[in-house]
Coordinates of C-alpha atoms in Angstrom, one line a residue:
M1300 CA 0.0 0.0 0.1
N1301 CA 0.9 3.5 -1.2
Y1302 CA 0.9 6.8 1.2
S1303 CA 1.5 10.4 0.5
L1304 CA 3.1 12.2 3.6
G1305 CA 2.1 16.4 4.1
I1306 CA 4.5 18.8 6.3
D1307 CA 3.5 22.1 7.2
A1308 CA 6.2 23.9 8.9
G1309 CA 4.5 27.2 10.3
G1310 CA 6.4 29.9 13.0
T1311 CA 5.2 27.8 15.7
Y1312 CA 4.2 24.2 15.2
T1313 CA 5.6 21.9 12.2
D1314 CA 3.1 19.5 11.5
A1315 CA 3.2 16.4 9.5
V1316 CA -0.5 14.1 8.0
L1317 CA 0.1 10.5 7.1
L1318 CA -2.9 10.1 3.8
R1319 CA -3.3 6.7 2.7
D1320 CA -3.4 7.0 -1.2
D1321 CA -6.2 4.1 -2.4
D1322 CA -9.1 6.0 -0.7
D1323 CA -7.6 9.3 0.4
I1324 CA -7.6 9.1 4.0
I1325 CA -5.7 10.7 6.7
I1326 CA -4.8 8.0 8.8
Q1327 CA -2.1 9.8 11.5
S1328 CA -1.0 12.8 12.2
G1329 CA 2.4 14.7 14.1
K1330 CA 2.7 17.8 15.5
A1331 CA 6.4 19.4 17.1
L1332 CA 7.2 22.8 18.3
T1333 CA 8.6 25.0 14.8
S1334 CA 12.5 24.7 15.7
Y1335 CA 14.2 28.5 15.5
P1336 CA 16.1 29.1 13.0
D1337 CA 16.6 26.3 11.3
P1338 CA 14.0 24.0 11.0
L1339 CA 15.0 21.0 10.6
E1340 CA 14.3 19.5 14.4
G1341 CA 11.1 20.3 13.9
I1342 CA 10.1 18.4 11.0
K1343 CA 12.1 15.3 12.7
Q1344 CA 10.4 15.6 15.7
A1345 CA 7.0 15.9 13.6
I1346 CA 7.7 12.8 11.0
D1347 CA 9.0 10.8 14.1
Q1348 CA 5.5 10.5 15.2
L1349 CA 4.5 8.6 12.5
D1350 CA 4.8 5.2 11.8
P1351 CA 8.1 4.1 10.3
V1352 CA 6.5 1.0 7.9
C1353 CA 4.7 3.6 6.4
L1354 CA 7.2 6.1 5.7
R1355 CA 8.3 3.5 3.7
D1356 CA 6.3 4.0 1.1
V1357 CA 5.3 6.9 1.1
R1358 CA 5.6 7.9 -2.9
V1359 CA 4.6 11.5 -2.5
V1360 CA 5.5 14.5 -0.4
S1361 CA 4.1 18.1 -0.6
V1362 CA 5.2 20.9 1.7
S1363 CA 3.9 24.2 2.7
T1364 CA 5.4 26.7 5.0
T1365 CA 4.5 30.1 6.9
L1366 CA 8.2 30.6 7.8
S1367 CA 8.3 33.4 4.7
T1368 CA 4.7 35.2 5.5
N1369 CA 5.9 35.8 8.7
S1370 CA 9.1 37.0 8.5
I1371 CA 7.5 39.4 5.7
L1372 CA 4.7 40.4 8.9
E1373 CA 7.1 40.6 11.8
G1374 CA 10.2 42.4 9.3
T1375 CA 12.7 40.2 9.8
G1376 CA 13.8 39.1 5.9
F1377 CA 17.4 39.4 5.0
P1378 CA 19.0 43.7 3.8
V1379 CA 18.1 43.5 -0.4
A1380 CA 19.0 45.9 -2.5
M1381 CA 16.8 47.6 -4.7
I1382 CA 17.7 48.2 -8.4
L1383 CA 14.9 50.6 -10.7
I1384 CA 15.1 51.5 -14.3
G1385 CA 14.0 54.2 -15.9
N1386 CA 10.9 57.0 -15.0
Y1387 CA 9.7 55.7 -11.7
D1388 CA 8.3 58.9 -10.1
I1389 CA 9.1 57.4 -6.0
K1390 CA 5.8 58.8 -4.2
Q1391 CA 6.1 56.1 -2.1
E1392 CA 8.2 55.1 1.3
L1393 CA 10.9 52.5 -0.9
P1394 CA 11.1 49.2 1.6
T1395 CA 14.9 49.4 1.5
K1396 CA 17.3 52.5 2.5
H1397 CA 19.8 50.4 -0.3
F1398 CA 18.1 51.6 -3.9
L1399 CA 19.2 53.4 -7.1
Q1400 CA 17.0 54.7 -9.3
A1401 CA 19.0 54.4 -12.7
R1402 CA 18.2 55.8 -16.1
G1403 CA 17.5 53.2 -18.3
G1404 CA 13.6 51.7 -19.4
H1405 CA 10.8 51.2 -22.4
N1406 CA 7.8 51.9 -23.4
H1407 CA 4.4 50.5 -24.2
N1408 CA 5.6 48.4 -27.2
G1409 CA 9.3 46.8 -25.7
E1410 CA 10.5 49.6 -27.0
E1411 CA 14.1 51.2 -25.3
T1412 CA 12.9 54.7 -24.1
E1413 CA 16.5 55.4 -23.1
D1414 CA 20.1 53.7 -23.1
L1415 CA 20.4 51.4 -19.5
D1416 CA 23.0 53.2 -17.3
T1417 CA 25.1 50.3 -16.4
E1418 CA 28.2 52.1 -14.6
A1419 CA 26.2 53.9 -12.6
I1420 CA 24.4 50.3 -11.7
K1421 CA 28.4 48.8 -11.7
E1422 CA 29.2 51.3 -8.7
F1423 CA 25.8 50.6 -6.8
V1424 CA 26.5 47.3 -6.7
Q1425 CA 30.1 47.6 -5.8
S1426 CA 28.8 49.9 -3.0
V1427 CA 26.3 47.8 -1.0
K1428 CA 27.5 44.4 -2.2
N1429 CA 28.8 43.4 1.6
K1430 CA 25.8 45.5 3.3
V1431 CA 22.9 42.8 1.8
S1432 CA 22.0 39.4 1.0
A1433 CA 20.0 39.6 -2.7
F1434 CA 19.1 42.4 -5.2
A1435 CA 15.5 42.9 -6.2
I1436 CA 15.7 44.3 -10.2
S1437 CA 12.5 46.1 -12.1
S1438 CA 12.7 48.2 -15.2
Y1439 CA 10.0 50.0 -17.1
F1440 CA 7.8 48.0 -18.8
S1441 CA 9.8 45.4 -18.1
V1442 CA 6.8 42.8 -19.1
R1443 CA 6.6 43.8 -22.6
N1444 CA 10.8 43.7 -22.6
H1445 CA 12.9 42.3 -20.1
D1446 CA 16.7 43.4 -21.7
H1447 CA 17.2 46.1 -19.1
E1448 CA 16.7 43.7 -16.1
L1449 CA 18.4 40.7 -17.5
R1450 CA 21.7 43.3 -17.9
A1451 CA 21.3 44.5 -14.5
K1452 CA 21.3 40.7 -13.2
E1453 CA 23.8 39.8 -15.6
I1454 CA 26.0 43.1 -13.1
V1455 CA 24.8 41.8 -9.7
T1456 CA 25.8 38.2 -10.5
K1457 CA 29.2 39.1 -12.3
L1458 CA 30.5 41.4 -9.6
T1459 CA 28.6 39.7 -6.5
G1460 CA 27.4 36.3 -6.9
L1461 CA 24.3 37.1 -5.1
P1462 CA 20.9 36.8 -6.5
A1463 CA 19.2 39.3 -8.2
V1464 CA 15.4 38.7 -8.5
C1465 CA 13.7 40.3 -11.4
S1466 CA 10.3 41.5 -11.8
F1467 CA 9.1 40.0 -15.1
E1468 CA 10.1 36.5 -13.2
L1469 CA 7.4 37.8 -10.6
S1470 CA 4.3 38.8 -13.0
Q1471 CA 3.8 39.8 -16.2
D1472 CA 1.0 42.4 -14.6
L1473 CA 1.3 46.5 -15.4
G1474 CA 2.5 48.5 -12.2
A1475 CA 5.5 49.1 -11.9
F1476 CA 6.1 50.6 -8.5
E1477 CA 4.2 47.0 -7.1
R1478 CA 6.3 44.8 -9.6
A1479 CA 9.5 46.4 -7.7
V1480 CA 8.4 45.8 -4.3
T1481 CA 6.9 42.3 -5.6
A1482 CA 10.6 41.4 -6.5
F1483 CA 12.4 43.2 -3.0
L1484 CA 10.1 40.6 -0.9
N1485 CA 10.8 37.8 -3.1
A1486 CA 14.8 37.9 -2.7
Q1487 CA 14.9 39.1 1.1
L1488 CA 13.3 36.0 1.4
I1489 CA 15.3 33.9 -1.3
P1490 CA 17.9 32.5 1.7
V1491 CA 15.2 31.7 4.0
T1492 CA 13.0 29.6 1.6
E1493 CA 16.5 28.2 -0.6
R1494 CA 17.9 27.2 3.3
F1495 CA 14.7 25.2 4.4
M1496 CA 13.6 23.4 0.8
K1497 CA 17.1 22.2 0.6
T1498 CA 16.0 21.3 4.7
V1499 CA 13.1 19.1 4.1
E1500 CA 14.8 17.5 0.6
A1501 CA 18.0 16.4 2.8
E1502 CA 15.3 15.0 5.7
I1503 CA 13.3 12.8 2.9
R1504 CA 16.2 11.5 1.5
S1505 CA 18.2 10.8 4.8
R1506 CA 15.0 8.3 5.9
G1507 CA 15.4 6.4 2.5
M1508 CA 11.5 7.3 1.2
D1509 CA 11.7 7.4 -2.7
A1510 CA 9.2 9.7 -3.3
K1511 CA 8.5 12.4 -5.4
I1512 CA 8.6 16.0 -3.3
F1513 CA 6.4 19.6 -4.2
M1514 CA 6.3 22.6 -2.1
L1515 CA 3.4 24.0 -1.8
K1516 CA 2.3 27.4 -3.7
C1517 CA 0.4 30.8 -3.3
D1518 CA -2.0 30.1 -5.5
G1519 CA -3.3 26.9 -3.9
S1520 CA -0.7 24.8 -6.4
V1521 CA 1.8 22.5 -6.2
I1522 CA 5.6 23.0 -7.8
G1523 CA 8.4 20.2 -7.8
I1524 CA 11.1 20.4 -5.7
Q1525 CA 13.6 20.6 -8.4
S1526 CA 11.5 23.8 -9.9
A1527 CA 11.2 25.3 -6.6
L1528 CA 15.0 25.7 -5.3
K1529 CA 15.5 26.9 -9.1
K1530 CA 12.9 29.2 -8.7
P1531 CA 12.1 29.3 -4.4
I1532 CA 9.9 32.7 -5.2
E1533 CA 7.1 30.0 -6.4
S1534 CA 6.5 28.2 -2.7
I1535 CA 6.1 32.2 -1.4
F1536 CA 3.1 32.4 1.0
S1537 CA 2.2 28.7 0.5
G1538 CA 0.3 28.4 4.8
P1539 CA -2.3 30.8 3.9
A1540 CA -2.9 28.5 0.6
G1541 CA -2.4 25.2 2.7
S1542 CA -4.6 25.9 5.1
L1543 CA -7.4 26.9 2.8
V1544 CA -7.2 24.0 0.8
G1545 CA -6.8 21.6 3.3
A1546 CA -9.9 22.9 5.4
S1547 CA -11.7 22.5 2.3
F1548 CA -10.5 19.0 1.9
L1549 CA -10.7 18.0 5.8
A1550 CA -14.4 19.7 5.8
K1551 CA -15.8 18.2 2.8
K1552 CA -16.7 21.9 2.0
E1553 CA -16.2 22.5 -1.9
T1554 CA -17.5 26.4 -0.7
C1555 CA -16.7 27.0 2.1
A1556 CA -14.8 30.2 4.2
V1557 CA -11.8 29.7 6.2
I1558 CA -9.7 31.3 9.1
D1559 CA -6.2 30.2 10.0
V1560 CA -5.1 31.1 13.3
G1561 CA -1.1 30.2 13.0
G1562 CA 1.3 31.4 15.9
T1563 CA 2.1 34.4 14.7
S1564 CA -1.1 35.3 12.2
T1565 CA -4.3 35.3 11.3
D1566 CA -5.4 34.7 7.5
I1567 CA -9.2 34.3 6.3
S1568 CA -9.5 33.3 2.4
V1569 CA -12.4 31.9 0.5
I1570 CA -12.4 28.6 -1.6
H1571 CA -16.1 28.5 -4.3
N1572 CA -16.9 25.1 -5.8
G1573 CA -13.0 23.8 -5.4
V1574 CA -11.5 26.6 -7.3
P1575 CA -9.8 28.9 -4.4
D1576 CA -10.8 32.6 -4.9
M1577 CA -7.8 34.6 -6.3
S1578 CA -6.3 37.9 -6.3
D1579 CA -6.9 40.3 -9.7
S1580 CA -4.5 42.7 -8.0
G1581 CA -2.1 40.5 -6.5
A1582 CA -1.3 39.4 -2.6
V1583 CA -1.6 42.5 0.1
V1584 CA 1.2 41.0 2.9
G1585 CA 2.7 43.3 5.7
G1586 CA 1.1 46.3 4.1
W1587 CA 2.6 45.8 0.7
K1588 CA 0.7 44.9 -2.6
T1589 CA 2.5 42.8 -4.4
R1590 CA 1.5 41.5 -8.3
V1591 CA 2.1 38.2 -7.0
K1592 CA -0.6 35.4 -7.9
A1593 CA -2.1 34.2 -4.5
I1594 CA -5.4 33.6 -3.4
R1595 CA -7.2 36.3 -2.0
M1596 CA -7.0 36.8 1.3
E1597 CA -6.4 38.6 4.7
T1598 CA -3.6 38.4 6.6
S1599 CA -3.2 40.0 9.8
A1600 CA -0.4 40.1 12.0
M1601 CA -2.1 38.1 14.9
G1602 CA -1.4 34.9 15.7
G1603 CA -1.1 32.5 19.2
D1604 CA 2.0 33.7 20.1
S1605 CA 1.5 37.4 18.8
H1606 CA 3.2 39.0 22.1
V1607 CA 0.4 41.2 24.6
W1608 CA 1.6 44.7 25.7
V1609 CA 0.3 46.8 28.4
K1610 CA 1.0 51.1 27.8
G1611 CA -1.0 53.0 30.1
K1612 CA -4.3 51.8 30.1
D1613 CA -4.2 49.8 27.0
I1614 CA -3.8 46.5 26.2
N1615 CA -2.2 45.3 22.5
I1616 CA -2.1 42.1 20.6
G1617 CA 0.6 42.0 18.0
P1618 CA 1.9 42.9 15.9
R1619 CA 5.1 40.2 16.5
R1620 CA 5.6 37.2 17.9
V1621 CA 7.7 36.3 20.7
I1622 CA 7.6 33.4 22.8
P1623 CA 5.0 32.7 25.3
L1624 CA 5.8 32.5 28.8
C1625 CA 4.6 28.8 28.9
R1626 CA 6.8 27.6 27.1
A1627 CA 10.0 29.6 27.7
A1628 CA 9.7 27.5 31.4
V1629 CA 9.8 24.2 29.7
L1630 CA 12.4 25.4 27.7
Y1631 CA 14.8 27.0 30.3
P1632 CA 14.7 25.6 34.0
D1633 CA 15.9 29.0 35.8
F1634 CA 12.8 31.1 33.9
L1635 CA 9.8 30.6 36.5
E1636 CA 11.9 32.4 38.8
Q1637 CA 12.8 35.1 36.4
L1638 CA 9.9 35.7 35.9
S1639 CA 8.3 36.4 39.6
S1640 CA 11.6 38.1 40.5
N1641 CA 11.2 40.3 37.3
P1642 CA 10.5 44.1 38.9
I1643 CA 7.9 45.8 36.9
P1644 CA 9.6 48.8 34.6
S1645 CA 8.3 52.4 35.5
K1646 CA 5.0 53.8 33.9
M1647 CA 7.2 56.7 31.7
L1648 CA 9.3 53.2 30.6
L1649 CA 6.5 50.8 29.8
G1650 CA 6.4 49.9 26.3
I1651 CA 6.6 47.0 23.8
N1652 CA 10.0 45.9 24.3
Y1653 CA 9.7 47.2 28.4
Q1654 CA 7.6 44.6 29.9
P1655 CA 7.3 42.7 33.2
T1656 CA 6.9 39.5 31.3
R1657 CA 9.7 40.8 28.3
F1658 CA 12.5 38.3 27.9
Y1659 CA 15.5 38.5 25.3
L1660 CA 18.1 36.0 24.0
R1661 CA 20.4 34.9 21.4
T1662 CA 19.7 33.0 18.3
G1663 CA 23.3 32.3 17.0
Y1664 CA 22.6 34.4 13.5
H1665 CA 24.8 36.2 11.9
I1666 CA 24.3 39.1 9.9
L1667 CA 26.6 41.2 7.8
E1668 CA 25.9 45.0 9.5
T1669 CA 25.6 45.9 12.8
S1670 CA 26.1 48.7 14.8
K1671 CA 28.2 49.8 17.4
E1672 CA 25.2 50.1 20.0
E1673 CA 23.5 46.6 18.5
N1674 CA 26.8 45.2 19.5
E1675 CA 26.6 46.6 23.0
I1676 CA 23.4 45.4 23.7
L1677 CA 24.1 42.0 21.9
D1678 CA 26.5 41.6 23.9
T1679 CA 24.7 41.7 27.3
I1680 CA 22.0 39.2 26.0
K1681 CA 22.5 35.4 26.9
D1682 CA 21.8 32.9 25.3
S1683 CA 19.0 32.5 27.5
P1684 CA 16.2 34.2 28.8
T1685 CA 17.7 38.3 29.9
S1686 CA 15.8 40.8 31.4
I1687 CA 15.8 44.6 30.9
T1688 CA 17.2 44.9 33.8
E1689 CA 19.8 42.7 33.6
I1690 CA 20.9 45.1 30.7
F1691 CA 20.8 47.5 32.6
N1692 CA 23.0 46.2 35.2
R1693 CA 25.2 45.3 32.7
M1694 CA 25.3 48.4 30.2
K1695 CA 24.4 51.0 33.3
R1696 CA 22.0 52.5 31.3
Y1697 CA 18.6 51.5 29.8
P1698 CA 19.0 50.1 26.0
S1699 CA 16.9 52.0 23.4
S1700 CA 13.5 50.7 22.1
K1701 CA 14.9 51.5 18.9
V1702 CA 17.7 49.6 18.9
L1703 CA 15.8 46.6 20.3
D1704 CA 13.2 46.6 17.2
S1705 CA 17.0 47.1 14.8
L1706 CA 18.3 43.7 17.0
I1707 CA 14.8 41.6 16.4
Q1708 CA 14.7 42.8 13.2
K1709 CA 17.8 41.5 12.1
R1710 CA 17.4 37.8 13.6
L1711 CA 20.2 38.9 16.0
I1712 CA 17.4 38.1 19.3
Q1713 CA 14.7 36.7 20.1
P1714 CA 12.1 37.9 22.6
I1715 CA 9.5 36.3 25.5
G1716 CA 6.8 37.4 26.3
F1717 CA 3.1 36.7 27.2
T1718 CA 0.4 35.7 24.1
L1719 CA -2.6 34.0 23.8
T1720 CA -1.3 30.8 24.2
D1721 CA -0.6 31.8 28.0
A1722 CA -4.0 33.3 28.0
L1723 CA -5.2 29.9 27.1
H1724 CA -3.4 27.7 29.7
V1725 CA -4.5 30.2 32.7
L1726 CA -8.3 29.4 31.1
G1727 CA -7.3 25.5 31.3
Q1728 CA -8.7 25.6 27.4
Y1729 CA -5.1 24.7 26.5
T1730 CA -2.6 23.3 28.9
D1731 CA 0.6 21.6 26.9
R1732 CA 3.2 24.1 28.2
N1733 CA 3.3 25.0 31.6
V1734 CA 0.8 26.5 33.3
E1735 CA 2.7 28.5 36.4
A1736 CA 4.5 31.1 34.1
A1737 CA 1.3 31.8 32.4
N1738 CA -0.2 32.8 35.5
I1739 CA 2.1 34.4 37.1
G1740 CA 2.5 36.9 33.5
A1741 CA -1.2 37.2 33.1
D1742 CA -1.0 38.5 37.3
R1743 CA 1.8 40.5 37.0
L1744 CA -0.1 42.2 33.1
G1745 CA -3.3 42.2 34.9
S1746 CA -1.9 43.9 37.7
L1747 CA -0.8 47.1 35.5
V1748 CA -4.5 47.3 34.1
N1749 CA -6.8 46.7 37.2
M1750 CA -7.9 42.7 36.5
D1751 CA -7.0 39.6 38.2
R1752 CA -5.8 36.7 36.2
L1753 CA -9.2 35.3 35.0
E1754 CA -10.3 38.8 34.0
F1755 CA -7.1 39.6 32.0
A1756 CA -7.3 35.9 30.3
I1757 CA -10.7 36.0 29.3
Y1758 CA -10.7 39.8 28.6
I1759 CA -7.5 39.1 25.7
K1760 CA -9.6 35.7 24.8
R1761 CA -12.8 37.7 23.9
E1762 CA -11.0 40.2 22.3
F1763 CA -8.8 38.0 20.2
A1764 CA -12.0 36.0 18.7
K1765 CA -14.1 39.6 17.9
N1766 CA -10.6 40.1 16.1
M1767 CA -10.9 37.0 14.3
A1768 CA -14.5 38.1 13.3
C1769 CA -14.0 41.3 12.5
D1770 CA -11.1 39.6 10.1
L1771 CA -13.7 38.3 8.2
I1772 CA -16.6 40.2 8.2
S1773 CA -13.6 42.9 6.1
F1774 CA -12.9 39.8 3.8
F1775 CA -16.4 40.1 2.3
L1776 CA -17.2 43.7 2.6
E1777 CA -14.3 44.7 0.6
G1778 CA -14.3 49.1 1.0
V1779 CA -15.5 49.3 4.0
E1780 CA -13.3 50.6 7.3
K1781 CA -11.7 47.7 9.0
K1782 CA -11.4 50.5 12.1
E1783 CA -15.4 50.8 11.8
L1784 CA -16.1 47.4 11.3
R1785 CA -14.0 46.8 14.6
K1786 CA -16.0 49.0 16.4
I1787 CA -18.9 47.3 16.0
F1788 CA -18.4 44.2 17.6
D1789 CA -18.1 46.1 20.9
I1790 CA -21.3 47.2 20.8
R1791 CA -23.7 45.0 23.2
A1792 CA -26.7 44.6 20.8
P1793 CA -28.9 41.7 19.7
T1794 CA -28.0 41.6 16.5
K1795 CA -25.4 38.9 14.3
F1796 CA -23.6 39.6 11.3
K1797 CA -24.9 36.4 8.8
I1798 CA -22.5 34.1 6.8
Q1799 CA -23.9 32.6 4.1
V1800 CA -21.3 30.0 3.7
P1801 CA -20.0 27.4 6.1
V1802 CA -17.0 28.7 8.2
V1803 CA -14.6 26.3 9.0
L1804 CA -11.3 27.1 11.4
I1805 CA -8.2 25.7 11.3
G1806 CA -5.1 26.1 13.4
G1807 CA -3.6 24.8 17.0
P1808 CA -5.7 27.4 19.5
V1809 CA -8.9 27.7 17.0
A1810 CA -10.8 24.5 18.7
A1811 CA -10.9 27.0 22.4
F1812 CA -13.0 30.3 19.9
V1813 CA -16.0 27.6 18.1
E1814 CA -18.6 29.2 21.3
E1815 CA -16.8 32.4 21.5
L1816 CA -17.1 32.5 17.3
Q1817 CA -20.9 31.5 17.9
E1818 CA -22.3 33.6 20.0
I1819 CA -20.6 36.7 17.5
L1820 CA -21.8 35.3 14.1
D1821 CA -24.8 33.9 12.5
A1822 CA -23.1 31.3 10.4
E1823 CA -22.3 27.7 10.2
I1824 CA -18.5 27.1 12.6
I1825 CA -17.1 24.0 11.4
L1826 CA -14.0 22.3 13.4
P1827 CA -12.8 19.8 11.2
E1828 CA -10.8 16.6 12.9
Y1829 CA -7.5 17.2 12.1
S1830 CA -7.9 20.8 12.2
K1831 CA -4.7 21.2 13.5
V1832 CA -2.5 19.9 11.0
G1833 CA -4.8 21.3 8.3
N1834 CA -1.8 22.9 6.4
A1835 CA 0.0 20.2 6.0
A1836 CA -3.5 18.7 4.8
G1837 CA -3.8 21.4 2.2
A1838 CA -0.7 20.2 1.2
L1839 CA -0.8 16.7 -0.3
A1840 CA -4.9 18.0 -1.3
A1841 CA -3.4 20.8 -3.7
K1842 CA -3.0 20.2 -7.4
G1843 CA -0.5 21.0 -9.9
I1844 CA -1.6 24.5 -11.8
R1845 CA 0.2 26.2 -14.4
R1846 CA -1.2 29.6 -15.7
F1847 CA 0.5 31.3 -18.3
E1848 CA -0.8 34.8 -19.5
V1849 CA -0.1 36.9 -23.3
L1850 CA -1.1 39.8 -25.0
I1851 CA -1.4 40.6 -28.5
R1852 CA -1.3 44.4 -29.8
P1853 CA -0.8 45.9 -33.2
A1854 CA 2.9 47.7 -33.2
S1855 CA 1.0 50.6 -34.7
M1856 CA -2.3 51.7 -33.7
A1857 CA -2.3 54.0 -37.1
A1858 CA -1.8 50.9 -39.5
P1859 CA -3.4 47.8 -37.0
D1860 CA -3.5 45.1 -39.5
W1861 CA 0.1 45.1 -40.2
E1862 CA 2.2 44.0 -37.4
F1863 CA 1.6 42.4 -34.1
L1864 CA 3.0 41.9 -31.0
V1865 CA 3.1 39.1 -28.4
F1866 CA 4.2 39.3 -24.9
S1867 CA 5.0 36.8 -22.6
E1868 CA 7.1 35.8 -19.8
H1869 CA 9.2 34.3 -22.7
G1870 CA 9.7 38.3 -24.1
K1871 CA 8.2 39.8 -27.2
T1872 CA 7.8 38.5 -30.7
N1873 CA 6.5 40.4 -33.7
F1874 CA 4.5 38.7 -36.9
F1875 CA 2.7 39.7 -39.7
Q1876 CA -0.6 38.0 -39.4
Y1877 CA -3.2 38.3 -36.5
Q1878 CA -3.2 34.5 -36.8
E1879 CA -0.2 33.3 -36.8
A1880 CA 0.5 35.7 -33.6
L1881 CA -2.7 34.3 -32.2
D1882 CA -1.3 30.5 -33.4
Y1883 CA 1.7 31.1 -32.0
A1884 CA 0.8 32.1 -28.5
V1885 CA -1.4 29.0 -28.4
T1886 CA 1.1 26.6 -29.1
L1887 CA 3.2 28.8 -26.5
G1888 CA 1.2 28.5 -23.6
E1889 CA 0.8 25.3 -24.2
T1890 CA 4.6 24.3 -24.3
T1891 CA 5.1 26.2 -21.6
V1892 CA 2.6 24.5 -19.5
L1893 CA 3.6 21.4 -20.2
D1894 CA 7.1 21.5 -20.1
Y1895 CA 6.6 23.1 -15.9
M1896 CA 4.0 20.2 -15.2
K1897 CA 7.0 17.0 -16.8
E1898 CA 9.6 19.5 -14.7
A1899 CA 7.4 19.4 -11.6
G1900 CA 7.1 15.3 -12.2
L1901 CA 3.6 15.3 -13.4
D1902 CA 2.4 12.9 -15.6
S1903 CA 1.4 14.6 -18.9
N1904 CA -1.0 12.7 -19.6
H1905 CA -3.4 13.3 -17.0
I1906 CA -3.1 17.1 -17.5
K1907 CA -6.4 19.2 -18.7
I1908 CA -5.2 22.0 -20.8
D1909 CA -7.7 25.3 -20.9
V1910 CA -7.5 28.3 -23.4
K1911 CA -9.2 31.5 -21.9
K1912 CA -9.5 33.9 -24.8
E1913 CA -10.4 38.0 -24.4
E1914 CA -10.6 40.1 -27.3
I1915 CA -11.3 43.8 -27.9
I1916 CA -12.5 44.6 -30.9
P1917 CA -13.1 48.4 -31.8
L1918 CA -16.0 48.9 -34.5
G1919 CA -14.9 48.9 -37.7
W1920 CA -11.6 47.3 -37.3
K1921 CA -10.7 43.5 -38.8
T1922 CA -8.4 42.7 -35.8
P1923 CA -8.5 42.9 -32.2
M1924 CA -7.1 46.1 -31.1
E1925 CA -5.9 43.6 -28.1
T1926 CA -6.1 40.1 -27.2
K1927 CA -5.3 38.6 -23.8
L1928 CA -5.1 34.8 -23.4
V1929 CA -4.8 32.8 -20.3
V1930 CA -3.6 28.7 -20.8
L1931 CA -4.3 27.1 -17.3
G1932 CA -3.1 23.6 -17.0
V1933 CA -4.1 21.7 -13.9
G1934 CA -2.3 18.3 -13.0
N1935 CA -3.4 15.8 -10.7
R1936 CA -0.8 15.0 -7.9
N1937 CA -1.1 11.7 -7.0
S1938 CA -1.1 10.5 -10.9
T1939 CA 2.5 10.8 -11.5
Q1940 CA 3.7 8.0 -13.9
D1941 CA 6.7 7.4 -11.8
C1942 CA 5.5 7.6 -8.1
C1943 CA 4.6 3.7 -7.2

C-alpha cells in the first residue's frame, strides 16, 4: 500500500500528516514545535511521530510553510538592495534604504526609451554588496521587454555572486512600483526559503523515502521541489494557501470560508466549488501590495504567539511574535524564578520592549552589518532569557527600544513575552506547556490594568475572537474601513453578521474559539478532525496548476492590421499576420504548461489544459485591438508516472 506525506512548517508548530492513497484518508498526524531559526529539528520531531513502516511506502511528499509570510509580517527578512530602472515617480516609501534609480527602461511596445546606465549600476552594486544578501531589479515596462532587467542582473551576478530577482520573473501585470516591491520581498526571502527547502529534501532522502517532493505555492497549487529550488519565490505565501485547500478537504466542503490561526498570523480566505478565490491585483502582505498571483486572502499580524503588552490603560496584541511564557518555562529551567522576580518597569518606560513579562535571548544568527549600539546591547544578552533589568545592570543604562527593534528585525535576538497561548493556559483550555508561567504573566500584566489573572485572560481571548470575526467580515465587505467594522463588535446589541457559507476553523488554538465565534456571528462554524494540522493536509490536497498569460497587440494603432506584437514571460515576438500571432501564442502557452508539468514530475497524460481568450475589437476593425490569452493547465499530484 502506498502513502503520501504532508508537511507544514509554521511560525510556531511543524505538522506532518500521513495519507493513505487508496481512499485519500488521513491515518496519522504529528505535531512538534518549529525549531528556530533552523526548522530541521521540528520537521524531524513531527515525522518521528508517524509509523516508520508506512513511511517506507511514501511515494509523494508535499510541503507548505508560513515561514516566509511571517518574515514579512515581522520585518525579519534579509537585507536587500533595489535597482529601479526608468522613469519611476517614487512618491511612496521604499522597503529598503539601499536603492538606486538608474536611467533606462522601455515603452508600452517594448521599445527602449533610454540607454541603460550600466556604469551607475556597477558603482551602486559595488557600494552595497557587503551590506545586503540579495538584489531586486525592476525596469519600467519590463513586462514588454526584459532586456534591461536581465543586463542589470548579469552585472549583479558578475560583481557579487549574490541572488538577483527580476520583476518580470514574478509577474506579467502592469504596475511598475508593485512589481518592484514584489521583486524586493521575494529577494529578501530567498535565503529563508532556499534553506528550508534544502533542509526538507535532505531529511526525506536521509530516511530512505523514494518519493517525489512537491512544494505548495501561494495560488494553492504544487510545484516539483527541483523547480522550486531554481525559483523559490513561487513557494512564498504557501502556508495560507495550504490552510484553504486543507480546510476544504478536511471539512468536505467545496465552498467555504476559512479562518486559519497560526502562531504569528491569522489568515482569511474563501474557496468556491473547489477553486480558491484568486486576487485580481496580487497578494497584500504586511501592508505591501504585490503582483504575486495568489489566493485572495486577508492576513493580520495576530496569532497564538503574538505579543500581549500593556502601555497606560491600553492592552495591545501584536504585531510581533514572541516565545510564550509557558513555552519558555519548559525550555529554560530557571525561567520561572526570573519571571517571578522581574521588577515592573516604571510607567514612563512601559512599552512594547519594556514589560514585566518581556525577556530576550540570542538566536545564534550572524548578520552582515551591525552598529556599535547594536553590538553593545548584543554583548549583554545571553543564550538564555535575559531581562531588561539584567541588560541595564550590565550597560549601566537602559537599552534603546529602537536598537532592540533593529536586533529583532535582524534575527539576532528573539523576545519572550505573554501571548494568547498563555491566556488559554490560564483559562485551562490549552495546557500543553507550563501553566504556572502563564499564571504569573497574567497576574503581572493584569495588575497594570486592575484585572486579576482570569479577567485578564478572558479579556485577551475575547478580544482575539472579535478580531477574528472582524477580519472575516472585512474580507467579505471590501472597501469598508476595518476600524469602523471593529467598533461594531464592541457594541452590545441583539444583532449578528450573517455568513451564508460555512466557516471552517484551522490551526492549533482554534478549538477554544468555536463558542465565542458562534456568539458573535450567525454562521455554521466547523471544526474538522485534524484541524490542528490543516495546512499539512492542504499540501497533500493541492494539485499542479500552471497559468500562462499572453497579450497580443498591433505594433501601431495607425496601421492595426499590418504587424502584431506578442508579449509573454518569454519576451516579445513580432508577426505580420494576426492569425500567426494567435497560433503562436496558443502553442507557446500549451508548450510552456506541459514543460512545467513535466519538470514538476506530473504525468502529461493526466493534465487538462484550457485556453481562455478575451478580445477587444473596436467598431470597424478587422482584427482585435487587444487579445488576452490565459492558458491554464491542471495536473493531479497523485497521478505521477513514476511515483509507485
